[in-house]
XYZ file of C-alpha atoms in Angstrom:
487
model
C -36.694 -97.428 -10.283
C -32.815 -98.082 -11.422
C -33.921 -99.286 -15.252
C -36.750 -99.938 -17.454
C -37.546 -100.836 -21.028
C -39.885 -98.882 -22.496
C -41.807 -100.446 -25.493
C -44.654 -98.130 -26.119
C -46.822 -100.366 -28.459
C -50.344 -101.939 -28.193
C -49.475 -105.684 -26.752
C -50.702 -108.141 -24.136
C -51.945 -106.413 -21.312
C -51.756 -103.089 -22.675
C -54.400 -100.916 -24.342
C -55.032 -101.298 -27.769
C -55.562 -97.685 -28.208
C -52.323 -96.852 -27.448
C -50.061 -94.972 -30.457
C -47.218 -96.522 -31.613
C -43.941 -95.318 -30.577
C -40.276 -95.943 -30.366
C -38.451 -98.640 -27.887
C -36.536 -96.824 -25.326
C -33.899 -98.174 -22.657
C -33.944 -95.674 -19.943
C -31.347 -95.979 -17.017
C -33.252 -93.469 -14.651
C -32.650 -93.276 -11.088
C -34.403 -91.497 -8.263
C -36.146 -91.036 -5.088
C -39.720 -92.707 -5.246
C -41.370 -89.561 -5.009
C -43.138 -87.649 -7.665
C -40.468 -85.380 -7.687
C -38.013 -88.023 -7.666
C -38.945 -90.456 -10.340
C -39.727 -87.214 -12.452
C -36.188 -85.928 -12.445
C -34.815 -89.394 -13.048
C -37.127 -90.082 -16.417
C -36.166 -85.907 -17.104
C -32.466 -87.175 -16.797
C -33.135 -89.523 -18.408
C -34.428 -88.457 -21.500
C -31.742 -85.895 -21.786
C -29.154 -88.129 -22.034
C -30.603 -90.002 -24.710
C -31.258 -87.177 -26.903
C -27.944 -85.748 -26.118
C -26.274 -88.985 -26.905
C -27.918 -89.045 -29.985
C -29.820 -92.693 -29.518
C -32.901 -90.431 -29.988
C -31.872 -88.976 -33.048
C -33.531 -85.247 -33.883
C -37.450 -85.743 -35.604
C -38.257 -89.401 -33.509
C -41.484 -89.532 -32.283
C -41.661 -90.363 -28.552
C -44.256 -92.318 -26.933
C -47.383 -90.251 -25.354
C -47.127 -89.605 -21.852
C -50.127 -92.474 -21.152
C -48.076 -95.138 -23.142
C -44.894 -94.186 -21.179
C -46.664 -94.231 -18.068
C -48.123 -97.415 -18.760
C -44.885 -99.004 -19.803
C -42.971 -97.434 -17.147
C -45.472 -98.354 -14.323
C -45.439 -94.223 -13.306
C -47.795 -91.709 -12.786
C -49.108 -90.270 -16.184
C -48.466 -86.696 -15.009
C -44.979 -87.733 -14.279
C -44.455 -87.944 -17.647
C -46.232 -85.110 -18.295
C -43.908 -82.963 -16.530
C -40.681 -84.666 -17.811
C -41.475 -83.998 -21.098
C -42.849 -80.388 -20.278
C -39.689 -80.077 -18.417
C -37.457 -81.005 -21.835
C -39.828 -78.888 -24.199
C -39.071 -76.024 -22.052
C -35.162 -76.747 -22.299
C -35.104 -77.280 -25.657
C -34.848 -80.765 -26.260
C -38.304 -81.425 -27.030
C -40.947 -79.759 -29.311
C -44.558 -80.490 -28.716
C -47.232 -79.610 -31.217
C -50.685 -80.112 -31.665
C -51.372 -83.183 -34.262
C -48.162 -84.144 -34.015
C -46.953 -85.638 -30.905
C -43.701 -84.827 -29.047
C -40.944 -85.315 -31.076
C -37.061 -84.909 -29.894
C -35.957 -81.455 -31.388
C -34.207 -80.656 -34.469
C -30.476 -79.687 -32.928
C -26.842 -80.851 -33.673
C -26.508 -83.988 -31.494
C -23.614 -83.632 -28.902
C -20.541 -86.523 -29.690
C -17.844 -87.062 -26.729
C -14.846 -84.346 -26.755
C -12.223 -85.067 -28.556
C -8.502 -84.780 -26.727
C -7.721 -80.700 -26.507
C -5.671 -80.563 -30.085
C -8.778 -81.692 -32.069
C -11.834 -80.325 -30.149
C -12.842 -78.535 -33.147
C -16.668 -80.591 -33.945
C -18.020 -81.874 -37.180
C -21.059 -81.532 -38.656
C -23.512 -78.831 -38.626
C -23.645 -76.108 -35.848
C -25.741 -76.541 -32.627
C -27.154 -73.181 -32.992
C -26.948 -71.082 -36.150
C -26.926 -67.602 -35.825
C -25.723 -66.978 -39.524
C -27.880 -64.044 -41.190
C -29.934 -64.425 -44.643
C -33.298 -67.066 -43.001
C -36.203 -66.465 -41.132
C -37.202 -68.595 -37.922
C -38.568 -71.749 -40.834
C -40.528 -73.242 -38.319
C -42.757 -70.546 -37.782
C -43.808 -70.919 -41.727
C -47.391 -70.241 -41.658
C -48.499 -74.041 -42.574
C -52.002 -74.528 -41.711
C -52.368 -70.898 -43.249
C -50.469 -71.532 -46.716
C -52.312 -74.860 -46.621
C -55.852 -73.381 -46.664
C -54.358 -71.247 -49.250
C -53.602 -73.490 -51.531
C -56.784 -75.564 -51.291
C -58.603 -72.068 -52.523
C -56.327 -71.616 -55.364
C -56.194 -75.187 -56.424
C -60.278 -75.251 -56.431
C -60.349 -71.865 -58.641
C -57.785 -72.034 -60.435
C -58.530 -72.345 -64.719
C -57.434 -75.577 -66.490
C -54.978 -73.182 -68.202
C -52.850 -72.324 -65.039
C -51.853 -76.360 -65.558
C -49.532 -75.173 -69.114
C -46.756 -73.523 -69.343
C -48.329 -69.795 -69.366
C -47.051 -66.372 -69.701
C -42.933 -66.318 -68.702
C -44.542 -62.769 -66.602
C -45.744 -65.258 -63.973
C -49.510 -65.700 -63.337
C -51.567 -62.509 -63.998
C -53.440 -63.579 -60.742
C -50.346 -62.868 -58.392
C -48.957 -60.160 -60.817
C -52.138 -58.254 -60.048
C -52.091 -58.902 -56.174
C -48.310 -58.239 -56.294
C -49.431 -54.814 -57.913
C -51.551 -53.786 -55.192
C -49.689 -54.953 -52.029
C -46.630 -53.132 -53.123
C -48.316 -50.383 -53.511
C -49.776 -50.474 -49.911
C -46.774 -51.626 -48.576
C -43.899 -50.393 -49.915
C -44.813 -47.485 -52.535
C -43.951 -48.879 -55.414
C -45.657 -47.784 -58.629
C -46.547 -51.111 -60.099
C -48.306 -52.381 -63.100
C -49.190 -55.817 -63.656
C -48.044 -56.209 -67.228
C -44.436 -54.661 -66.042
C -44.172 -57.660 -63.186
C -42.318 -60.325 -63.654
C -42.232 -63.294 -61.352
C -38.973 -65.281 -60.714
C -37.119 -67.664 -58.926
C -36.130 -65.918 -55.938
C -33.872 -62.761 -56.359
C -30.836 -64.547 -57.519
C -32.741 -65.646 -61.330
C -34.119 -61.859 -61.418
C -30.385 -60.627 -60.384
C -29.243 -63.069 -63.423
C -31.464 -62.244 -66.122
C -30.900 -58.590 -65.286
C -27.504 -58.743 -65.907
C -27.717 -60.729 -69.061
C -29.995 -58.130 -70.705
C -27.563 -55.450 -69.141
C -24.460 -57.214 -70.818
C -26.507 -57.585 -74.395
C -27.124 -53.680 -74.189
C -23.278 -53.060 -73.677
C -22.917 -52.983 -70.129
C -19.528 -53.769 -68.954
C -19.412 -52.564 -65.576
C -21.677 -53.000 -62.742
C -21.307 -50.564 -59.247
C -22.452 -52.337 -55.877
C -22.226 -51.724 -52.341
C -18.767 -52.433 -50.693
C -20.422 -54.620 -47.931
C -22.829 -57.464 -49.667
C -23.220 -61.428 -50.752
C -21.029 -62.804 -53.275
C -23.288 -64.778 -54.749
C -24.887 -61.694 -55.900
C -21.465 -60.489 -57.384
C -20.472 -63.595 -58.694
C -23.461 -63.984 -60.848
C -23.015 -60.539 -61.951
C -19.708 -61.343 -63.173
C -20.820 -65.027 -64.704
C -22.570 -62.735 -66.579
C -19.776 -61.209 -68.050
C -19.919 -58.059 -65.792
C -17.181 -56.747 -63.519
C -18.103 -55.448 -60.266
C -17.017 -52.433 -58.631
C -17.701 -51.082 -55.110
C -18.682 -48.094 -53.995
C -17.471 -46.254 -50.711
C -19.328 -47.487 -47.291
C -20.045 -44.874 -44.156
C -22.273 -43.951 -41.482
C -25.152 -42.652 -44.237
C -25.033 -45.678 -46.153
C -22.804 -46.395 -49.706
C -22.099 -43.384 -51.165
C -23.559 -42.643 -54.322
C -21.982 -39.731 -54.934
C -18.937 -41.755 -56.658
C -21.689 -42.788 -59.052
C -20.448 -39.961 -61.373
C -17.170 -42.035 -61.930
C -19.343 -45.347 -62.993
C -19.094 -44.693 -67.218
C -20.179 -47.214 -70.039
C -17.653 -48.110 -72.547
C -19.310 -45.632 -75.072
C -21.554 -42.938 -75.489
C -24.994 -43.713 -74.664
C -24.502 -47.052 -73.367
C -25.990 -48.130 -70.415
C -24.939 -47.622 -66.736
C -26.174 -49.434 -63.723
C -25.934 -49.969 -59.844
C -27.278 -52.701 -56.831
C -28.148 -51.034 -54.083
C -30.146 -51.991 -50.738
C -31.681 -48.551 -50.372
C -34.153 -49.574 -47.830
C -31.894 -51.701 -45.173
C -28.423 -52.091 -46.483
C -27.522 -56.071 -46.191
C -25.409 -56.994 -43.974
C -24.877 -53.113 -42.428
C -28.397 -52.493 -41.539
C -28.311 -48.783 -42.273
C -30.882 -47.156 -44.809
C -29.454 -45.048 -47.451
C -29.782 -41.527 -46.371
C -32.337 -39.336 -48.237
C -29.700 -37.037 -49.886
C -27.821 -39.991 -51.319
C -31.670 -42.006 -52.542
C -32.220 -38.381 -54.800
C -28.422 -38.237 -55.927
C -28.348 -41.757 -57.275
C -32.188 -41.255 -58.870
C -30.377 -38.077 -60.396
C -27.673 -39.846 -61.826
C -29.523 -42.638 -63.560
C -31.771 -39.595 -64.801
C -28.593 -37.681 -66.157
C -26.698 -40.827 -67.727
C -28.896 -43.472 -68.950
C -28.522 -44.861 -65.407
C -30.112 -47.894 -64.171
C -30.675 -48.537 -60.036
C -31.570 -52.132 -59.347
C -33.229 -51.952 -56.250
C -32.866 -55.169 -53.707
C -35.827 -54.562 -50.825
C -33.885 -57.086 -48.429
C -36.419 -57.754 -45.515
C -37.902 -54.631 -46.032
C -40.893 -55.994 -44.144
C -39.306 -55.617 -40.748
C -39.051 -52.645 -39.292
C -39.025 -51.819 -35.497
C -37.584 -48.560 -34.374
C -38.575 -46.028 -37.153
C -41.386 -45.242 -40.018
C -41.006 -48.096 -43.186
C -38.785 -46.357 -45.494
C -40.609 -46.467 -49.302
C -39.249 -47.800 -51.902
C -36.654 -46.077 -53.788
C -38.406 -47.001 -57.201
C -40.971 -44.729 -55.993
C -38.929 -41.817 -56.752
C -38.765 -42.496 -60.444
C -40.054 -45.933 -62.230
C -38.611 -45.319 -65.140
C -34.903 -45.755 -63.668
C -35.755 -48.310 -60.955
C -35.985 -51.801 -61.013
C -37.604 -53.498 -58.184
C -36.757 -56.564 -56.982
C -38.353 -58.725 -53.917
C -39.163 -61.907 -52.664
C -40.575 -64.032 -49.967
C -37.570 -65.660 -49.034
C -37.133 -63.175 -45.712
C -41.184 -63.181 -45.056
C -41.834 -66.944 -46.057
C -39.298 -68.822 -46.893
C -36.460 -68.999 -49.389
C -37.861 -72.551 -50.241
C -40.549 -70.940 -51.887
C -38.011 -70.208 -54.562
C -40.816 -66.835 -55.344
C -39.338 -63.805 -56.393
C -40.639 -60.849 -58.655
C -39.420 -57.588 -60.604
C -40.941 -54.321 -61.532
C -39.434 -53.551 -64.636
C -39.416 -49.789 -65.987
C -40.838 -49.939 -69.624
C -37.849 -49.564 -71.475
C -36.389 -53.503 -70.642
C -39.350 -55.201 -69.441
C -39.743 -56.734 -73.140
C -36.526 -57.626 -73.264
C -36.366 -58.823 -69.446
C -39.327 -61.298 -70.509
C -37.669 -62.700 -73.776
C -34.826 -63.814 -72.036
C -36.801 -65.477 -68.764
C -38.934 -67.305 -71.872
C -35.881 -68.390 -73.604
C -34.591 -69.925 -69.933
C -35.423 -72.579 -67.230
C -38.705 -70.485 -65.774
C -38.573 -72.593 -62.111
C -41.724 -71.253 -61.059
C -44.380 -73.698 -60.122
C -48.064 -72.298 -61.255
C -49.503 -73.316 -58.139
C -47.299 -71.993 -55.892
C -47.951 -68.448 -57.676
C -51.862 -69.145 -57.294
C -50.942 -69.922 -53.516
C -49.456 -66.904 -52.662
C -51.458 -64.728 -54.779
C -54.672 -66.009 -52.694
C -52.338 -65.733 -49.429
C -51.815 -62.407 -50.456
C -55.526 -60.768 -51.533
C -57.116 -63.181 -47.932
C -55.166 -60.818 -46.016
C -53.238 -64.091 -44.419
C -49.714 -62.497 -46.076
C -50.637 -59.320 -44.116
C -51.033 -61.167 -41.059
C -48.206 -63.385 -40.999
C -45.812 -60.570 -41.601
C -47.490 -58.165 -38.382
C -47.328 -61.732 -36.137
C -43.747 -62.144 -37.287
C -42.550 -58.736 -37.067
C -43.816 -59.073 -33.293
C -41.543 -61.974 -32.724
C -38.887 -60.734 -33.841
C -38.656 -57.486 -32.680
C -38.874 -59.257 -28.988
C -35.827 -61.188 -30.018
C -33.799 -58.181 -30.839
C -34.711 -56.496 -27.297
C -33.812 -60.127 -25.876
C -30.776 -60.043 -27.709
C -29.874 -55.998 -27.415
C -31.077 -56.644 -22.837
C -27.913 -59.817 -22.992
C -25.294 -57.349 -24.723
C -25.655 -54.966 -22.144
C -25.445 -57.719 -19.462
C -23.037 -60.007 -20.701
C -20.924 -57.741 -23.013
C -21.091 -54.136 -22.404
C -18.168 -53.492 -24.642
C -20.056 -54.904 -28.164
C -22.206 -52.367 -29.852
C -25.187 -53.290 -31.526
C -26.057 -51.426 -34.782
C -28.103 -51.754 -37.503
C -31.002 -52.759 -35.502
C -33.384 -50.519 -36.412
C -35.293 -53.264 -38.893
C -34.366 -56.262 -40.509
C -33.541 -59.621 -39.296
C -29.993 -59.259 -38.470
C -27.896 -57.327 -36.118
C -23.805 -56.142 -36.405
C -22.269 -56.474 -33.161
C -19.121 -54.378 -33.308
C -15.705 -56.173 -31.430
C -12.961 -54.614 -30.258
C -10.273 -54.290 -33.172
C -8.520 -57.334 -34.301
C -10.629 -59.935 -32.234
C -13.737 -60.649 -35.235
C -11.447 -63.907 -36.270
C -10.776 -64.853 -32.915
C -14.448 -64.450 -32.033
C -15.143 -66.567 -35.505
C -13.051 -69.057 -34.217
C -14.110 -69.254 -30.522
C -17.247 -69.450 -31.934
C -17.034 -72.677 -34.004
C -15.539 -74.028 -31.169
C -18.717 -73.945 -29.857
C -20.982 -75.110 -32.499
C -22.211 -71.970 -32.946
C -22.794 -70.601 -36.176
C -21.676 -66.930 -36.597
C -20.559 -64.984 -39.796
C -17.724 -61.954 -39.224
C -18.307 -58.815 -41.236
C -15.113 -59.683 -43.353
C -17.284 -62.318 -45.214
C -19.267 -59.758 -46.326
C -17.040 -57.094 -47.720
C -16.220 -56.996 -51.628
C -12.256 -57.929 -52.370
C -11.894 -54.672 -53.579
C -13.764 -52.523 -51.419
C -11.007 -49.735 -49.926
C -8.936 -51.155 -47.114
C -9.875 -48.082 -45.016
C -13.793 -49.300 -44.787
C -12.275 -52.466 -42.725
C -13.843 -52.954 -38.912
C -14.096 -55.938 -36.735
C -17.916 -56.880 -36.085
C -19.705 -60.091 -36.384
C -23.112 -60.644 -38.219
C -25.865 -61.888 -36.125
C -29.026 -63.292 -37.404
C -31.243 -63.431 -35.180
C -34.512 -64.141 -36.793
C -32.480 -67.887 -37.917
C -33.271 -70.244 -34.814
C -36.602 -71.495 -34.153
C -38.042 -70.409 -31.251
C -37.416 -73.746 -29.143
C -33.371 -72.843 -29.906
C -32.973 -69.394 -29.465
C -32.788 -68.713 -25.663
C -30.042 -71.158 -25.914
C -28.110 -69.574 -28.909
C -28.355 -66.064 -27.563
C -26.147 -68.324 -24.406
C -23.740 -69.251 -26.855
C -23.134 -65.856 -28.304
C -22.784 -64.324 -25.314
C -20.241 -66.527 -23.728
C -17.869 -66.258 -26.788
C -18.184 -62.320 -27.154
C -15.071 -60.467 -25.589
């Protein structure tokens, strides 16, 4: 067999029960064996995905309609496109047909000066997603169809700027559970994701005389940068080994007497170092808020995930009154959700809810509904114990290739979360950036992360691995790529 066409359509001669599929011109060679004929079509195949005629998302004939067409073996097919599911190049899925993956498509090399590829990265390996094709679909789905059927006609208007008292009140009692927060439905507020509930914060903040806000020396500028759209400078605390050190809290002042003070923290898994803030430094910043009008805002990155070690609460559980809680579904869902909330101490909630009412809410009623019935079925529950499963096994994957591949990179902050920091050797993290890219592999060094004005001293070469990012079809193949461009 040296070269067929493949037209995968109902026709003269050919079943009429056949699906409908794409044309393909396969150039497959081979021995006329099974074994034969199935490597050529497997070769086949390959190529045209890699070539990028079968562009990522195309449906591909079923392995009948191929056979058919081709004048093969049905199980041939079978195999060829088990063969390219296992590699990769393929997904398969129930409903849905085999479809050629979602992955960069590879373009011819350019000459050696100009190597560097466009587009998007093959593999991404940059921290901040979950694995989004493991969103719980069929789950969220059955969800919804609940919530739509009870929800009220008045879920339809524009509502309470809180958020819907249904997922307010399951919100209240998972967190609880969960994560030890002391949570009242009426001091819940929902939001767009954490960045709106980071924004609003800082608004009311800046109203009350706030001028200066403290944060970690190793975060996401996005995070600083609305603090200072907000009219707030930013100002970074010391980094070690036990986490940021609140004990330079004491040198955070408002302008005047009595005016308001306030930090971000990641108490629970600092983002992107992965350490939790040590118990001695959780009670001296809860003292300090106590002592000066303090307030903590408290961002529970991923603080669904842990592995190694007993969940570390909350830090608002310590004292309500001087916490502000903030999470979201973007690490256990997805970000796409665009479903956030806050646990407001009594003093600002008013004032926290007058300004989200006076602003662009961006929370769909429905979606609320959703995941509040996700949430009381137990399916939220669920979904995060399956997930933390998965990903745990990729961070023993990826921790068993370190110490095969690259003995010299340490892996910290591994304990929980989605991410990992691989330590380098000192001055390589650009050159590992760069090698990287090369690559089409998407990697983030810890310089990214670190605030401009953060002391020069807290400076270390490390790269920041997320490794809860590739679907599952992708990730055997970018823990490959990592490894062959760590030193």
């Amino acid at each position: 067999m040296e070269e067929s066409w493949a037209t995968s359509g109902a026709g003269p001669g050919r079943d009429a029960g056949l699906d409908l599929g794409v044309d393909l011109h396969l150039e497959t060679a081979g021995e006329a064996t099974h074994s034969g004929v199935r490597k050529g079509l497997t070769d086949a195949l390959r190529e045209a995905v890699r070539g990028g005629r079968l562009p990522p998302g195309t449906r591909l004939p079923s392995s009948r309609s191929l056979a058919v067409d081709l004048g093969i073996a049905r199980n041939t097919v079978a195999d060829a496109y088990g063969d390219l599911v296992a590699e990769g190049w393929l997904t398969a899925r129930q409903g849905s047909g085999t479809r050629v993956a979602e992955r960069a498509v590879s373009r011819p090399a350019e000459p050696a000066p100009r190597r560097r590829a466009a587009g998007g990265p093959t593999y991404d390996l940059k921290p901040g997603t979950p694995d989004l094709a493991s969103f719980p679909r069929a789950a969220w789905l059955k969800a919804a169809r609940k919530a739509m059927t009870a929800a009220p006609n008045d879920a339809l208007g524009y509502g309470d700027p809180r958020g819907r008292i249904e997922l307010r009140t399951a919100l209240a009692d998972y967190l609880a559970r969960a994560r030890g927060v002391h949570a009242d439905p009426d001091r819940i507020v929902v939001c767009a994701g954490f960045a709106q509930g980071l924004a609003l914060l800082a608004g009311v903040l800046r109203a009350r005389g706030l001028r200066e806000m403290a944060v970690e020396s190793y975060g996401l500028d996005v995070h600083w940068n609305l603090v200072q759209r907000a009219g707030l400078r930013t100002r970074p605390l010391p980094f070690d080994e036990l986490g940021t050190s609140t004990g330079e809290l004491s040198t955070v002042s408002g302008t005047a007497s009595g005016s308001p003070k306030a930090v971000l923290l990641t108490p629970a898994h600092q983002f992107p170092m992965g350490v939790p803030l040590h118990p001695d430094r959780r009670a001296a910043a809860v003292d300090w808020a106590r002592r000066g009008n303090g307030l903590i805002l408290e961002d529970d990155y991923d603080g669904e995930f842990r592995y190694d070690r007993q969940p570390v609460g909350a830090l608002q559980g310590l004292d309500p009154d001087r916490v502000v809680y903030l999470g979201t579904a973007s690490k256990s869902l997805a970000p796409g959700l665009r479903l956030g909330w806050m646990v407001l101490p009594a003093p600002i909630a008013a004032e926290v809810v007058e300004a989200k009412g006076g602003a662009e809410w961006a929370c769909g009623a429905l979606d609320q509904l959703t995941l509040a019935e996700f949430i009381t079925s137990g399916a939220y529950d669920r979904h995060v114990r399956g997930a933390r499963l998965r990903y745990r096994r990729r961070r023993d994957q990826l921790i068993e290739a370190l110490a095969a591949r690259a003995p010299e990179v340490r892996a910290t902050g591994i304990a929980a979360g989605l991410h990992a920091v691989l330590e380098l050797p000192p001055g390589t993290e650009r050159t590992v950036v760069q090698a990287a890219s090369w690559q089409r592999l998407g990697v983030q060094g810890l310089a990214s992360f670190r605030h401009p004005a953060a002391p020069r001293l807290a400076e270390r070469d490390a790269l920041v691995v997320g490794y809860g990012t590739p679907p599952d079809h992708a990730w055997a193949g970018a823990l490959e790529a990592l490894c062959r461009v760590l030193p």
